[in-house]
PDB file of C-alpha atoms in Angstrom:
ATOM      1  CA  MET A 224      -0.072  -0.048   0.030  1.00  0.00           C
ATOM      2  CA  VAL A 225       2.991   2.353   0.712  1.00  0.00           C
ATOM      3  CA  GLU A 226       4.641   1.664  -2.469  1.00  0.00           C
ATOM      4  CA  LYS A 227       1.654   2.035  -4.359  1.00  0.00           C
ATOM      5  CA  LYS A 228       1.152   5.665  -2.653  1.00  0.00           C
ATOM      6  CA  ASN A 229       4.853   6.420  -3.347  1.00  0.00           C
ATOM      7  CA  PHE A 230       4.460   5.480  -6.872  1.00  0.00           C
ATOM      8  CA  PHE A 231       1.638   7.627  -7.319  1.00  0.00           C
ATOM      9  CA  SER A 232       3.055  10.379  -5.378  1.00  0.00           C
ATOM     10  CA  GLY A 233       6.276  10.269  -7.536  1.00  0.00           C
ATOM     11  CA  PHE A 234       4.236   9.982 -10.975  1.00  0.00           C
ATOM     12  CA  ARG A 235       2.156  13.325  -9.838  1.00  0.00           C
ATOM     13  CA  LYS A 236       5.566  15.023  -9.210  1.00  0.00           C
ATOM     14  CA  LEU A 237       6.723  13.938 -12.701  1.00  0.00           C
ATOM     15  CA  ARG A 238       3.552  14.849 -14.396  1.00  0.00           C
ATOM     16  CA  LYS A 239       3.812  18.223 -12.787  1.00  0.00           C
ATOM     17  CA  PHE A 240       7.366  18.657 -14.029  1.00  0.00           C
ATOM     18  CA  PHE A 241       6.469  17.785 -17.533  1.00  0.00           C
ATOM     19  CA  THR A 242       3.675  20.080 -17.513  1.00  0.00           C
ATOM     20  CA  ARG A 243       5.772  23.060 -16.322  1.00  0.00           C
ATOM     21  CA  TYR A 244       8.251  22.393 -18.547  1.00  0.00           C
ATOM     22  CA  LYS A 245       6.502  21.041 -21.764  1.00  0.00           C
ATOM     23  CA  ILE A 246       7.619  23.632 -24.286  1.00  0.00           C
ATOM     24  CA  LEU A 247      11.168  23.295 -23.480  1.00  0.00           C
ATOM     25  CA  ILE A 248      10.687  19.323 -23.444  1.00  0.00           C
ATOM     26  CA  THR A 249       8.929  19.338 -26.784  1.00  0.00           C
ATOM     27  CA  GLY A 250      11.457  21.278 -28.404  1.00  0.00           C
ATOM     28  CA  LEU A 251      14.254  19.085 -27.126  1.00  0.00           C
ATOM     29  CA  ILE A 252      12.547  15.868 -28.412  1.00  0.00           C
ATOM     30  CA  PHE A 253      11.725  17.598 -31.691  1.00  0.00           C
ATOM     31  CA  VAL A 254      15.552  18.789 -32.016  1.00  0.00           C
ATOM     32  CA  ILE A 255      16.722  15.097 -30.966  1.00  0.00           C
ATOM     33  CA  ILE A 256      14.605  13.412 -33.465  1.00  0.00           C
ATOM     34  CA  PHE A 257      15.698  15.718 -36.203  1.00  0.00           C
ATOM     35  CA  ALA A 258      19.191  15.120 -35.493  1.00  0.00           C
ATOM     36  CA  ILE A 259      18.784  11.202 -35.129  1.00  0.00           C
ATOM     37  CA  VAL A 260      17.124  11.415 -38.906  1.00  0.00           C
ATOM     38  CA  ASP A 261      19.820  13.663 -40.032  1.00  0.00           C
ATOM     39  CA  LEU A 262      22.419  11.247 -38.686  1.00  0.00           C
ATOM     40  CA  ILE A 263      20.988   8.441 -40.645  1.00  0.00           C
ATOM     41  CA  PHE A 264      21.401  10.008 -43.938  1.00  0.00           C
ATOM     42  CA  LEU A 265      25.286  10.310 -43.419  1.00  0.00           C
ATOM     43  CA  ASP A 266      25.792  11.640 -46.886  1.00  0.00           C
ATOM     44  CA  HIS A 267      23.882  14.923 -45.799  1.00  0.00           C
ATOM     45  CA  SER A 268      23.156  15.478 -49.516  1.00  0.00           C
ATOM     46  CA  TYR A 269      19.727  17.289 -48.676  1.00  0.00           C
ATOM     47  CA  ILE A 270      21.373  19.946 -46.516  1.00  0.00           C
ATOM     48  CA  SER A 271      24.434  21.887 -46.644  1.00  0.00           C
ATOM     49  CA  HIS A 272      27.174  21.338 -44.237  1.00  0.00           C
ATOM     50  CA  GLU A 273      26.463  24.545 -42.162  1.00  0.00           C
ATOM     51  CA  ILE A 274      22.792  23.690 -41.482  1.00  0.00           C
ATOM     52  CA  HIS A 275      23.899  20.265 -40.378  1.00  0.00           C
ATOM     53  CA  GLN A 276      26.432  21.736 -38.047  1.00  0.00           C
ATOM     54  CA  ILE A 277      23.778  24.154 -36.739  1.00  0.00           C
ATOM     55  CA  ILE A 278      21.441  21.402 -35.952  1.00  0.00           C
ATOM     56  CA  ILE A 279      23.869  19.575 -34.072  1.00  0.00           C
ATOM     57  CA  ARG A 280      24.792  22.543 -32.002  1.00  0.00           C
ATOM     58  CA  ILE A 281      21.081  23.260 -31.438  1.00  0.00           C
ATOM     59  CA  ALA A 282      20.579  19.769 -30.012  1.00  0.00           C
ATOM     60  CA  ILE A 283      23.824  19.779 -27.847  1.00  0.00           C
ATOM     61  CA  PHE A 284      22.691  23.210 -26.468  1.00  0.00           C
ATOM     62  CA  SER A 285      18.921  22.143 -25.901  1.00  0.00           C
ATOM     63  CA  ILE A 286      20.366  19.111 -24.090  1.00  0.00           C
ATOM     64  CA  ILE A 287      22.377  20.943 -21.872  1.00  0.00           C
ATOM     65  CA  ILE A 288      19.479  23.471 -21.246  1.00  0.00           C
ATOM     66  CA  THR A 289      17.284  20.445 -20.280  1.00  0.00           C
ATOM     67  CA  LEU A 290      19.801  18.939 -17.875  1.00  0.00           C
ATOM     68  CA  VAL A 291      20.088  22.509 -16.035  1.00  0.00           C
ATOM     69  CA  VAL A 292      16.302  22.934 -15.878  1.00  0.00           C
ATOM     70  CA  VAL A 293      16.118  19.374 -14.582  1.00  0.00           C
ATOM     71  CA  LEU A 294      18.893  19.817 -11.893  1.00  0.00           C
ATOM     72  CA  GLN A 295      17.430  23.138 -10.678  1.00  0.00           C
ATOM     73  CA  TYR A 296      14.048  21.548 -10.610  1.00  0.00           C
ATOM     74  CA  VAL A 297      15.490  18.929  -8.344  1.00  0.00           C
ATOM     75  CA  SER A 298      17.400  21.488  -6.310  1.00  0.00           C
ATOM     76  CA  THR A 299      14.229  23.500  -5.740  1.00  0.00           C
ATOM     77  CA  GLN A 300      12.025  20.421  -4.639  1.00  0.00           C
ATOM     78  CA  ARG A 301      14.886  19.593  -2.283  1.00  0.00           C
ATOM     79  CA  ILE A 302      15.094  22.995  -0.697  1.00  0.00           C
ATOM     80  CA  LYS A 303      11.093  22.952  -0.350  1.00  0.00           C
ATOM     81  CA  SER A 304      11.337  19.700   1.480  1.00  0.00           C
ATOM     82  CA  GLU A 305      14.246  20.593   3.890  1.00  0.00           C
ATOM     83  CA  GLU A 306      12.398  23.884   4.431  1.00  0.00           C
ATOM     84  CA  LYS A 307       9.183  21.883   5.401  1.00  0.00           C
ATOM     85  CA  TYR A 308      10.937  19.581   7.696  1.00  0.00           C
ATOM     86  CA  ARG A 309      12.980  22.224   9.414  1.00  0.00           C
ATOM     87  CA  LEU A 310       9.315  23.940  10.037  1.00  0.00           C
ATOM     88  CA  ILE A 311       7.966  20.787  11.505  1.00  0.00           C
ATOM     89  CA  THR A 312      11.248  20.166  13.689  1.00  0.00           C
ATOM     90  CA  GLU A 313      11.376  23.752  14.925  1.00  0.00           C
ATOM     91  CA  ASN A 314       7.783  23.695  15.958  1.00  0.00           C
ATOM     92  CA  ALA A 315       7.825  20.355  17.744  1.00  0.00           C
ATOM     93  CA  ASN A 316       7.689  19.851  21.520  1.00  0.00           C
ATOM     94  CA  ASP A 317      10.062  16.887  21.520  1.00  0.00           C
ATOM     95  CA  LEU A 318      13.736  17.389  21.258  1.00  0.00           C
ATOM     96  CA  ILE A 319      14.960  16.321  17.982  1.00  0.00           C
ATOM     97  CA  SER A 320      18.584  15.786  17.103  1.00  0.00           C
ATOM     98  CA  VAL A 321      20.777  14.316  14.238  1.00  0.00           C
ATOM     99  CA  ILE A 322      24.161  12.984  15.241  1.00  0.00           C
ATOM    100  CA  ASN A 323      26.803  11.285  13.351  1.00  0.00           C
ATOM    101  CA  GLU A 324      28.839   8.094  14.111  1.00  0.00           C
ATOM    102  CA  LYS A 325      30.993  10.155  16.574  1.00  0.00           C
ATOM    103  CA  PHE A 326      27.616  10.999  18.485  1.00  0.00           C
ATOM    104  CA  GLU A 327      28.369  14.538  17.782  1.00  0.00           C
ATOM    105  CA  ILE A 328      25.041  17.053  17.360  1.00  0.00           C
ATOM    106  CA  GLU A 329      24.829  18.195  13.750  1.00  0.00           C
ATOM    107  CA  PHE A 330      21.163  19.386  14.042  1.00  0.00           C
ATOM    108  CA  TYR A 331      18.777  20.071  16.695  1.00  0.00           C
ATOM    109  CA  ASN A 332      15.545  22.017  16.792  1.00  0.00           C
ATOM    110  CA  GLU A 333      16.528  24.944  18.680  1.00  0.00           C
ATOM    111  CA  ILE A 334      13.115  26.171  20.108  1.00  0.00           C
ATOM    112  CA  ALA A 335      12.612  22.834  21.819  1.00  0.00           C
ATOM    113  CA  TYR A 336      15.892  22.635  23.113  1.00  0.00           C
ATOM    114  CA  GLN A 337      15.869  26.105  24.682  1.00  0.00           C
ATOM    115  CA  LYS A 338      12.332  25.723  26.386  1.00  0.00           C
ATOM    116  CA  LEU A 339      12.962  22.298  27.625  1.00  0.00           C
ATOM    117  CA  LEU A 340      16.839  22.437  28.591  1.00  0.00           C
ATOM    118  CA  GLY A 341      17.953  26.036  28.031  1.00  0.00           C
ATOM    119  CA  TYR A 342      20.592  25.547  25.498  1.00  0.00           C
ATOM    120  CA  SER A 343      21.559  27.857  22.585  1.00  0.00           C
ATOM    121  CA  SER A 344      23.094  26.467  19.208  1.00  0.00           C
ATOM    122  CA  SER A 345      26.613  27.479  20.333  1.00  0.00           C
ATOM    123  CA  GLU A 346      26.253  25.016  23.187  1.00  0.00           C
ATOM    124  CA  THR A 347      24.892  21.921  21.161  1.00  0.00           C
ATOM    125  CA  ILE A 348      26.160  21.904  17.763  1.00  0.00           C
ATOM    126  CA  GLY A 349      29.333  20.077  17.245  1.00  0.00           C
ATOM    127  CA  LYS A 350      29.191  18.677  20.770  1.00  0.00           C
ATOM    128  CA  SER A 351      28.946  15.163  21.843  1.00  0.00           C
ATOM    129  CA  LEU A 352      25.555  14.142  22.751  1.00  0.00           C
ATOM    130  CA  LEU A 353      26.943  12.189  25.837  1.00  0.00           C
ATOM    131  CA  ASP A 354      28.047  15.574  27.198  1.00  0.00           C
ATOM    132  CA  PHE A 355      24.396  16.082  28.371  1.00  0.00           C
ATOM    133  CA  ILE A 356      23.685  12.547  29.856  1.00  0.00           C
ATOM    134  CA  ASN A 357      23.762  11.760  33.445  1.00  0.00           C
ATOM    135  CA  PRO A 358      26.926   9.933  34.368  1.00  0.00           C
ATOM    136  CA  GLN A 359      24.905   7.127  35.825  1.00  0.00           C
ATOM    137  CA  ASP A 360      23.020   6.482  32.281  1.00  0.00           C
ATOM    138  CA  LEU A 361      26.200   7.016  30.199  1.00  0.00           C
ATOM    139  CA  ASP A 362      27.169   3.229  29.676  1.00  0.00           C
ATOM    140  CA  ARG A 363      23.480   2.489  28.723  1.00  0.00           C
ATOM    141  CA  VAL A 364      23.281   5.560  26.382  1.00  0.00           C
ATOM    142  CA  VAL A 365      26.521   4.682  24.490  1.00  0.00           C
ATOM    143  CA  ASN A 366      25.079   1.092  24.293  1.00  0.00           C
ATOM    144  CA  LEU A 367      21.810   2.474  22.994  1.00  0.00           C
ATOM    145  CA  LEU A 368      23.527   4.591  20.329  1.00  0.00           C
ATOM    146  CA  LYS A 369      25.453   1.758  18.989  1.00  0.00           C
ATOM    147  CA  LEU A 370      22.431  -0.427  18.698  1.00  0.00           C
ATOM    148  CA  CYS A 371      20.920   2.337  16.764  1.00  0.00           C
ATOM    149  CA  PHE A 372      23.720   2.498  14.059  1.00  0.00           C
ATOM    150  CA  LYS A 373      24.048  -1.061  14.154  1.00  0.00           C
ATOM    151  CA  ILE A 374      20.287  -2.304  13.966  1.00  0.00           C
ATOM    152  CA  GLY A 375      18.853   0.812  12.724  1.00  0.00           C
ATOM    153  CA  LYS A 376      16.768   1.681  15.829  1.00  0.00           C
ATOM    154  CA  ALA A 377      16.766   1.763  19.729  1.00  0.00           C
ATOM    155  CA  GLU A 378      14.779   3.365  22.591  1.00  0.00           C
ATOM    156  CA  ASP A 379      15.160   3.727  26.259  1.00  0.00           C
ATOM    157  CA  GLU A 380      14.489   6.305  29.252  1.00  0.00           C
ATOM    158  CA  ILE A 381      17.553   8.475  30.158  1.00  0.00           C
ATOM    159  CA  ARG A 382      18.261  11.707  32.261  1.00  0.00           C
ATOM    160  CA  VAL A 383      19.451  14.671  30.391  1.00  0.00           C
ATOM    161  CA  LYS A 384      21.214  17.607  32.052  1.00  0.00           C
ATOM    162  CA  GLY A 385      19.521  21.157  31.547  1.00  0.00           C
ATOM    163  CA  LYS A 386      21.689  24.526  31.443  1.00  0.00           C
ATOM    164  CA  SER A 387      20.932  24.860  35.227  1.00  0.00           C
ATOM    165  CA  GLY A 388      22.583  21.712  35.871  1.00  0.00           C
ATOM    166  CA  GLU A 389      19.305  19.739  36.760  1.00  0.00           C
ATOM    167  CA  TYR A 390      18.598  16.271  35.078  1.00  0.00           C
ATOM    168  CA  TYR A 391      15.320  15.679  33.255  1.00  0.00           C
ATOM    169  CA  TRP A 392      13.950  12.315  32.336  1.00  0.00           C
ATOM    170  CA  PHE A 393      13.323  11.832  28.458  1.00  0.00           C
ATOM    171  CA  GLU A 394      11.896   8.992  26.631  1.00  0.00           C
ATOM    172  CA  VAL A 395      14.360   8.412  23.700  1.00  0.00           C
ATOM    173  CA  ASN A 396      13.622   6.928  20.221  1.00  0.00           C
ATOM    174  CA  GLY A 397      16.570   6.512  17.992  1.00  0.00           C
ATOM    175  CA  LYS A 398      16.825   5.689  14.303  1.00  0.00           C
ATOM    176  CA  SER A 399      19.633   5.508  11.879  1.00  0.00           C
ATOM    177  CA  PHE A 400      19.633   6.669   8.033  1.00  0.00           C
ATOM    178  CA  ILE A 401      21.818   7.413   5.164  1.00  0.00           C
ATOM    179  CA  ASP A 402      22.024  11.081   4.254  1.00  0.00           C
ATOM    180  CA  THR A 403      22.342  12.768   0.759  1.00  0.00           C
ATOM    181  CA  ASP A 404      26.346  12.297   1.109  1.00  0.00           C
ATOM    182  CA  ALA A 405      25.909   8.446   1.805  1.00  0.00           C
ATOM    183  CA  LYS A 406      26.909   8.948   5.439  1.00  0.00           C
ATOM    184  CA  LYS A 407      25.096   7.230   8.222  1.00  0.00           C
ATOM    185  CA  LYS A 408      23.435   9.474  10.723  1.00  0.00           C
ATOM    186  CA  GLY A 409      21.230   9.024  13.642  1.00  0.00           C
ATOM    187  CA  ILE A 410      17.898  10.951  14.527  1.00  0.00           C
ATOM    188  CA  ILE A 411      17.232  11.255  18.122  1.00  0.00           C
ATOM    189  CA  VAL A 412      13.697  12.091  19.352  1.00  0.00           C
ATOM    190  CA  ALA A 413      13.449  12.692  23.147  1.00  0.00           C
ATOM    191  CA  ARG A 414      10.189  13.235  24.826  1.00  0.00           C
ATOM    192  CA  ASN A 415      10.207  14.792  28.272  1.00  0.00           C
ATOM    193  CA  ILE A 416       8.516  12.402  30.842  1.00  0.00           C
ATOM    194  CA  ASP A 417       9.984  14.126  33.898  1.00  0.00           C
ATOM    195  CA  GLU A 418       6.529  14.737  35.639  1.00  0.00           C
ATOM    196  CA  LYS A 419       5.491  11.353  34.843  1.00  0.00           C
ATOM    197  CA  LYS A 420       8.577  10.032  36.643  1.00  0.00           C
ATOM    198  CA  LYS A 421       8.433  12.306  39.587  1.00  0.00           C
ATOM    199  CA  ALA A 422       4.754  11.311  40.109  1.00  0.00           C
ATOM    200  CA  GLU A 423       5.872   7.586  39.910  1.00  0.00           C
ATOM    201  CA  GLN A 424       8.525   8.309  42.464  1.00  0.00           C
ATOM    202  CA  ASN A 425       6.166  10.120  44.581  1.00  0.00           C
ATOM    203  CA  LEU A 426       3.784   7.218  44.445  1.00  0.00           C
ATOM    204  CA  ARG A 427       6.423   4.710  45.592  1.00  0.00           C
ATOM    205  CA  ASP A 428       7.683   6.815  48.500  1.00  0.00           C
ATOM    206  CA  SER A 429       4.135   7.297  49.612  1.00  0.00           C
ATOM    207  CA  GLU A 430       3.677   3.476  49.535  1.00  0.00           C
ATOM    208  CA  GLU A 431       6.872   2.923  51.358  1.00  0.00           C
ATOM    209  CA  LYS A 432       5.872   5.390  54.313  1.00  0.00           C
ATOM    210  CA  PHE A 433       2.337   3.944  54.564  1.00  0.00           C
ATOM    211  CA  ALA A 434       3.887   0.281  54.784  1.00  0.00           C
ATOM    212  CA  LYS A 435       6.254   1.455  57.486  1.00  0.00           C
ATOM    213  CA  VAL A 436       3.587   3.282  59.441  1.00  0.00           C
ATOM    214  CA  PHE A 437       1.347   0.359  58.912  1.00  0.00           C
ATOM    215  CA  HIS A 438       3.613  -2.476  59.930  1.00  0.00           C
ATOM    216  CA  ALA A 439       4.847  -0.295  63.054  1.00  0.00           C
ATOM    217  CA  SER A 440       1.333   0.267  64.594  1.00  0.00           C
ATOM    218  CA  PRO A 441       1.012  -1.131  67.767  1.00  0.00           C
ATOM    219  CA  ASN A 442      -2.810  -1.455  67.119  1.00  0.00           C
ATOM    220  CA  ILE A 443      -4.177  -4.331  65.189  1.00  0.00           C
ATOM    221  CA  LEU A 444      -4.893  -2.975  61.819  1.00  0.00           C
ATOM    222  CA  ALA A 445      -6.345  -4.420  58.404  1.00  0.00           C
ATOM    223  CA  ILE A 446      -7.055  -3.632  54.917  1.00  0.00           C
ATOM    224  CA  THR A 447     -10.064  -5.076  53.427  1.00  0.00           C
ATOM    225  CA  ARG A 448     -11.706  -4.913  49.898  1.00  0.00           C
ATOM    226  CA  MET A 449     -14.741  -2.758  49.659  1.00  0.00           C
ATOM    227  CA  GLN A 450     -16.880  -4.993  47.420  1.00  0.00           C
ATOM    228  CA  ASP A 451     -16.850  -8.057  49.541  1.00  0.00           C
ATOM    229  CA  GLY A 452     -14.927  -7.191  52.710  1.00  0.00           C
ATOM    230  CA  ILE A 453     -12.198  -9.828  51.982  1.00  0.00           C
ATOM    231  CA  CYS A 454      -9.077  -9.090  54.054  1.00  0.00           C
ATOM    232  CA  LEU A 455      -6.075  -8.083  52.071  1.00  0.00           C
ATOM    233  CA  LEU A 456      -3.461  -7.226  54.591  1.00  0.00           C
ATOM    234  CA  TYR A 457      -3.528  -7.046  58.426  1.00  0.00           C
ATOM    235  CA  THR A 458      -0.827  -6.449  61.300  1.00  0.00           C
ATOM    236  CA  SER A 459      -0.598  -9.111  64.151  1.00  0.00           C
TER     237      SER A 459
END
């Protein structure tokens, strides 16, 4: 289904290209056909040598112009695509980073980084991603990134250091890809789960405090289930 969708998407782009440059392409096809016919009749008895040379030059010139137009079109589409993805990443609430195989940050969405961690571009671009990781999570993150580059994806929950020095919990998903220069890169998407982690820790702390008070009580206490009165826990 995805392949079919991609095919039709590519076909629509190709049709749009030919529609936009149909005059140039039609002229090129005409000149090429005329030149081929001309080459078939090698004696060139029906045209002068000068006219024959002009036809060949026009054909070559048309080919060059068409190649330039095609390359310009491809470059324009690439710029539009990059701008679209830049707009998406800059307005995302999650941290998005692109790293190389040395784990150095080559791209990041600045707005989210400043909002969640407080870092500017001069404090992140070219720096190792490991510089921002809690030392207790460092070995795990190194293994995570190696796994990401090896099998193509990896995920975990880690602590990331903000500019203030405080650490925040993030749910991290990483995927590797090959860029336009045929180099392997990794894209890291990190979602802030700090409030969730704090809530879980508060719940554990409350349960531990309750358990201590419950078992330390000199009185006989019992916990029963409301719907049927079954005793779940009691002190003796």
